[in-house]
């Protein structure tokens, strides 16, 4: 079985990364290099997480083998005096044991490839994909200029650490020391962000599952999202109309024999088929560009227009698809509320599917089974899962605050691993390590998928994520995974640099070098900074960040709030009307619109200029499929969802 576990996990991780990329990206329309870089970044990060438990069990087996050889050697040398002390022992290798020499090479390839992606290749490709240039050389030039400051910042940080090592008498410069400085700088930056994301995820993930069991609150939040999404959807349509008007003007100005006509054709390809047909009908192919002497736009302005078109089309398509998904979710939650009082215990859909039911719906997931799942068991499963996740979160917080204590051992995960080491139960060691690091990664990675910075970075499912956001997520994963793994090894007392224990290091920590080159980071920052998770968990529990955003004009679901209640009521009305026509002329209720606009003008004015700048510089996605809206009318059965919380 040697090496089989490693090969099996490589295959499983690859398909997991491929599945996520298929869910968020678009294989048919996005650039192949963008998809490849994102897939490689996700694959390497997930691979580190899955293989690290095997590294831990292999290291424990090697420690066990060395201990047995030492005991047998000592007993053999003293056999003439104490012949009864020699006890034969057998060291059985774990089923997933990886032969010597494989893991160090494996970790070096994986680690340095991921670092090359996150610090060099992906930042360059982000600028390349976001550029509105019409040629490869133009995009490369733009990417190099944009990344000059980016790379200069990293060089400044590295030089600062290098000067610290040079002026410290106890430290001597060497290649291994320089390598460790670079690794330490990257891990320190990642640990800053790791604690923030982990502190949020430890509280928000259990709370999300608990709230999912409360249909009333979940439906109210869906109404809230519908009201906000409708505003964003109308704004996206208006923005698309404005950009298409600019394209139409340029298209009519630059005729077929103009040198910049190829640029216009490239821009038109990014527009939807509907706009292409309209602009094609208004074009006179037989009129020379220089007959009338009209002023023509520069190539620089066309590059800017190209970026705006990409951004506007991507945003419009995304809001269309999200609106349809939100409608389906709202209809389903209202059906659940309706069927809860059903005496027949059979789930009835307000809008049955037009497709004939398959054999699963006929024989397994029947209306009766669906009723018991949706109306009875589902909420209890979510609540049980939320309680289990709360226990895990509490254990993580406790261990993060006490993992530096080795006598006595206070970290709960270190206690579990050490108990398994005494019995040489390698299967238990691997399972305990895998569950622990999987939960940590789930808290961190799921937070990355939830983050939204305006429309600048936004991971949207159903193939609606633009290229810039895909690459940004891959870059974040590559920066967060190494400090996350080091933190995990410190929590289970497998990192001698942090736990200050003399033991054989894992193959993963061997590639990091000795962190003692920068002792103030190894002995201070790495140990005490994770304690801030307690403060972040408290802030997340009381929703301080959400309340601050709400005060600044970025409306959030806060529960007992007048504006939140108005948004919920408006969303309920939008779902009830079924969105018969939601074009740019769609008008929300005058009272809510007036209050919302006043609130946004008061608190959100300071962010408007920055938001406009982001809209101009964003737009790395390509044209994606457009979802069509249903025109179903639906009368809600829940008069006040907030009262059922």
Coordinates of N, CA, C and O in Angstrom, one line a residue, residues 547-634:
X547 N -22.8 45.7 11.6 CA -23.4 47.0 12.1 C -22.6 48.2 11.6 O -23.2 49.2 11.3
X548 N -21.3 48.1 11.6 CA -20.5 49.2 11.1 C -20.8 49.5 9.6 O -20.9 50.6 9.2
X549 N -20.8 48.4 8.8 CA -21.2 48.6 7.4 C -22.5 49.2 7.2 O -22.8 50.0 6.3
X550 N -23.5 48.8 8.1 CA -24.8 49.3 8.0 C -24.8 50.8 8.3 O -25.6 51.6 7.6
X551 N -24.0 51.2 9.3 CA -24.0 52.7 9.6 C -23.3 53.5 8.5 O -23.6 54.6 8.3
X552 N -22.4 52.8 7.7 CA -21.7 53.5 6.6 C -22.5 53.6 5.4 O -22.1 54.2 4.4
X553 N -23.7 53.0 5.4 CA -24.6 53.1 4.2 C -24.6 51.8 3.4 O -25.4 51.8 2.4
X554 N -23.8 50.8 3.7 CA -23.9 49.5 3.0 C -24.9 48.6 3.8 O -24.5 48.0 4.8
X555 N -26.1 48.5 3.2 CA -27.2 47.9 4.0 C -26.9 46.4 4.2 O -26.6 45.7 3.2
X556 N -27.0 46.0 5.5 CA -26.9 44.6 5.8 C -28.1 44.1 6.6 O -28.9 44.9 7.1
X557 N -28.2 42.8 6.7 CA -29.4 42.2 7.4 C -29.1 42.2 8.9 O -28.3 41.5 9.4
X558 N -29.7 43.2 9.6 CA -29.4 43.4 11.0 C -30.6 43.0 11.9 O -30.5 43.1 13.1
X559 N -31.7 42.6 11.4 CA -32.8 42.1 12.2 C -33.7 43.3 12.6 O -34.5 43.8 11.9
X560 N -33.5 43.7 13.9 CA -34.3 44.8 14.4 C -33.8 46.2 13.9 O -33.0 46.8 14.6
X561 N -34.3 46.5 12.7 CA -33.8 47.8 12.1 C -34.9 48.2 11.1 O -35.5 47.4 10.4
X562 N -35.2 49.5 11.2 CA -36.3 50.0 10.3 C -36.0 49.8 8.8 O -36.9 49.4 8.1
X563 N -34.8 50.2 8.4 CA -34.4 50.0 7.0 C -34.4 48.6 6.6 O -34.8 48.2 5.5
X564 N -33.9 47.7 7.5 CA -34.0 46.3 7.2 C -35.4 45.8 7.0 O -35.7 45.0 6.1
X565 N -36.3 46.2 7.9 CA -37.7 45.8 7.8 C -38.3 46.3 6.5 O -39.1 45.6 5.8
X566 N -37.9 47.5 6.1 CA -38.5 48.0 4.8 C -37.9 47.2 3.6 O -38.7 47.0 2.7
X567 N -36.7 46.9 3.7 CA -36.1 46.1 2.6 C -36.8 44.7 2.5 O -37.0 44.1 1.5
X568 N -37.1 44.1 3.7 CA -37.7 42.8 3.7 C -39.1 42.9 3.1 O -39.6 42.1 2.3
X569 N -39.8 44.0 3.5 CA -41.2 44.2 2.9 C -41.1 44.4 1.4 O -41.9 43.9 0.7
X570 N -40.1 45.2 1.0 CA -40.0 45.4 -0.5 C -39.6 44.1 -1.2 O -40.2 43.9 -2.3
X571 N -38.7 43.3 -0.6 CA -38.4 42.0 -1.2 C -39.6 41.1 -1.3 O -39.8 40.4 -2.3
X572 N -40.4 41.1 -0.3 CA -41.6 40.2 -0.3 C -42.5 40.7 -1.4 O -43.1 39.8 -2.1
X573 N -42.6 42.0 -1.6 CA -43.5 42.5 -2.7 C -42.9 42.1 -4.1 O -43.7 41.8 -5.0
X574 N -41.6 42.2 -4.2 CA -41.0 41.8 -5.5 C -41.2 40.3 -5.8 O -41.5 40.0 -7.0
X575 N -41.1 39.5 -4.8 CA -41.3 38.1 -5.0 C -42.7 37.8 -5.4 O -43.1 37.0 -6.2
X576 N -43.6 38.5 -4.7 CA -45.1 38.3 -5.0 C -45.5 38.7 -6.4 O -46.2 38.0 -7.0
X577 N -44.9 39.8 -6.8 CA -45.2 40.2 -8.2 C -44.6 39.4 -9.3 O -45.0 39.4 -10.4
X578 N -43.5 38.6 -8.9 CA -42.9 37.7 -9.8 C -42.1 38.3 -10.9 O -41.7 37.6 -11.8
X579 N -41.7 39.6 -10.8 CA -40.9 40.3 -11.8 C -41.4 40.1 -13.2 O -40.7 39.4 -14.0
X580 N -42.5 40.7 -13.5 CA -43.0 40.6 -14.9 C -42.1 41.3 -15.9 O -41.9 40.9 -17.0
X581 N -41.6 42.5 -15.5 CA -40.6 43.2 -16.4 C -39.7 43.9 -15.4 O -40.1 44.8 -14.7
X582 N -38.4 43.6 -15.5 CA -37.4 44.2 -14.6 C -36.3 44.9 -15.4 O -35.1 44.7 -15.2
X583 N -36.7 45.7 -16.4 CA -35.7 46.4 -17.2 C -35.3 47.7 -16.5 O -35.6 47.9 -15.3
X584 N -34.5 48.6 -17.2 CA -34.0 49.8 -16.5 C -35.1 50.7 -16.0 O -34.9 51.5 -15.1
X585 N -36.3 50.6 -16.6 CA -37.4 51.4 -16.2 C -38.2 50.9 -15.0 O -39.1 51.5 -14.5
X586 N -37.7 49.8 -14.4 CA -38.4 49.2 -13.2 C -38.3 50.2 -12.1 O -37.2 50.7 -11.7
X587 N -39.4 50.5 -11.4 CA -39.5 51.4 -10.3 C -39.8 50.7 -9.0 O -40.8 49.9 -8.9
X588 N -39.1 50.9 -7.9 CA -39.4 50.4 -6.6 C -40.4 51.3 -6.0 O -40.7 52.4 -6.5
X589 N -40.9 50.9 -4.8 CA -41.9 51.7 -4.2 C -41.3 53.1 -3.8 O -40.1 53.1 -3.4
X590 N -42.0 54.1 -4.0 CA -41.5 55.5 -3.8 C -41.0 55.8 -2.4 O -40.0 56.4 -2.2
X591 N -41.8 55.3 -1.4 CA -41.4 55.5 0.0 C -40.1 54.9 0.4 O -39.2 55.5 0.9
X592 N -40.0 53.6 0.0 CA -38.7 52.9 0.3 C -37.5 53.5 -0.4 O -36.5 53.7 0.1
X593 N -37.8 53.8 -1.7 CA -36.7 54.3 -2.6 C -36.2 55.6 -2.0 O -35.0 55.9 -2.0
X594 N -37.1 56.5 -1.5 CA -36.7 57.8 -1.0 C -35.9 57.6 0.3 O -34.8 58.2 0.4
X595 N -36.3 56.7 1.2 CA -35.6 56.5 2.4 C -34.2 55.8 2.1 O -33.2 56.2 2.7
X596 N -34.2 54.9 1.2 CA -32.9 54.2 0.9 C -31.9 55.1 0.3 O -30.7 55.1 0.6
X597 N -32.4 56.0 -0.7 CA -31.5 56.9 -1.4 C -31.0 57.9 -0.4 O -29.8 58.3 -0.5
X598 N -31.8 58.4 0.5 CA -31.4 59.4 1.5 C -30.3 58.8 2.4 O -29.3 59.4 2.7
X599 N -30.5 57.5 2.8 CA -29.5 56.9 3.7 C -28.2 56.7 2.9 O -27.1 56.9 3.5
X600 N -28.3 56.3 1.7 CA -27.1 56.0 0.9 C -26.3 57.3 0.6 O -25.1 57.4 0.6
X601 N -27.1 58.4 0.4 CA -26.4 59.7 0.1 C -25.7 60.2 1.4 O -24.6 60.8 1.3
X602 N -26.3 59.9 2.5 CA -25.7 60.5 3.8 C -24.4 59.8 4.1 O -23.4 60.4 4.5
X603 N -24.4 58.4 4.0 CA -23.3 57.6 4.5 C -22.4 57.1 3.4 O -21.2 56.7 3.7
X604 N -22.9 56.9 2.2 CA -22.1 56.2 1.2 C -21.5 57.1 0.2 O -20.9 56.7 -0.7
X605 N -21.7 58.5 0.4 CA -21.1 59.4 -0.6 C -19.6 59.3 -0.7 O -19.0 59.4 -1.7
X606 N -19.0 59.1 0.5 CA -17.5 59.1 0.5 C -16.9 57.9 -0.3 O -15.8 57.9 -0.7
X607 N -17.7 56.8 -0.5 CA -17.2 55.6 -1.1 C -17.6 55.6 -2.6 O -17.2 54.7 -3.3
X608 N -18.3 56.6 -3.1 CA -18.8 56.6 -4.4 C -17.7 56.8 -5.5 O -17.7 56.1 -6.5
X609 N -16.8 57.7 -5.2 CA -15.7 57.9 -6.1 C -14.8 56.7 -6.2 O -14.4 56.3 -7.3
X610 N -14.5 56.0 -5.1 CA -13.7 54.8 -5.1 C -14.5 53.7 -5.8 O -13.8 52.9 -6.6
X611 N -15.8 53.6 -5.7 CA -16.5 52.6 -6.3 C -16.5 52.8 -7.9 O -16.4 51.9 -8.6
X612 N -16.6 54.1 -8.3 CA -16.6 54.4 -9.7 C -15.3 54.0 -10.3 O -15.2 53.5 -11.4
X613 N -14.2 54.3 -9.5 CA -12.9 53.9 -10.0 C -12.7 52.4 -10.2 O -12.1 51.9 -11.2
X614 N -13.3 51.7 -9.2 CA -13.2 50.2 -9.3 C -14.0 49.7 -10.5 O -13.6 48.8 -11.2
X615 N -15.1 50.4 -10.8 CA -15.9 49.9 -12.0 C -15.1 50.2 -13.3 O -15.2 49.4 -14.2
X616 N -14.3 51.2 -13.3 CA -13.5 51.5 -14.5 C -12.4 50.5 -14.7 O -12.0 50.1 -15.8
X617 N -11.8 50.2 -13.6 CA -10.6 49.3 -13.6 C -10.9 47.9 -13.6 O -10.0 47.0 -13.8
X618 N -12.1 47.5 -13.2 CA -12.5 46.1 -13.1 C -12.9 45.6 -14.5 O -12.9 46.3 -15.5
X619 N -13.4 44.3 -14.5 CA -13.9 43.7 -15.7 C -13.0 42.8 -16.4 O -12.8 42.8 -17.6
X620 N -12.5 41.8 -15.6 CA -11.6 40.8 -16.2 C -12.4 39.6 -16.7 O -11.8 38.7 -17.3
X621 N -13.7 39.6 -16.5 CA -14.5 38.4 -17.0 C -14.8 38.5 -18.5 O -14.5 39.5 -19.2
X622 N -15.4 37.5 -19.0 CA -15.8 37.4 -20.4 C -17.3 37.2 -20.5 O -18.0 37.0 -19.5
X623 N -17.8 37.3 -21.6 CA -19.3 37.1 -21.8 C -19.7 35.7 -21.4 O -19.1 34.8 -21.8
X624 N -20.7 35.7 -20.5 CA -21.2 34.4 -20.0 C -22.6 34.2 -20.4 O -23.3 35.2 -20.8
X625 N -23.1 33.0 -20.1 CA -24.5 32.7 -20.5 C -25.5 33.5 -19.6 O -25.2 33.9 -18.5
X626 N -26.6 33.9 -20.2 CA -27.5 34.7 -19.6 C -28.8 33.9 -19.2 O -29.4 33.3 -20.1
X627 N -29.2 34.0 -18.0 CA -30.4 33.3 -17.5 C -31.6 34.1 -17.8 O -31.6 35.3 -17.7
X628 N -32.6 33.5 -18.2 CA -33.9 34.2 -18.5 C -34.8 34.1 -17.3 O -34.8 33.2 -16.5
X629 N -35.6 35.2 -17.1 CA -36.4 35.3 -15.9 C -37.8 34.6 -16.2 O -38.4 34.8 -17.3
X630 N -38.3 34.0 -15.2 CA -39.7 33.4 -15.3 C -40.6 34.6 -15.0 O -40.3 35.5 -14.2
X631 N -41.8 34.4 -15.5 CA -42.9 35.4 -15.3 C -44.0 34.9 -14.5 O -45.2 35.1 -14.7
X632 N -43.6 34.0 -13.5 CA -44.7 33.4 -12.6 C -45.1 34.4 -11.6 O -44.3 35.1 -10.9
X633 N -46.4 34.5 -11.4 CA -46.9 35.3 -10.2 C -47.0 34.4 -9.0 O -47.4 33.2 -9.2
X634 N -46.7 34.9 -7.9 CA -46.7 34.0 -6.7 C -47.2 34.8 -5.5 O -46.5 35.8 -5.1

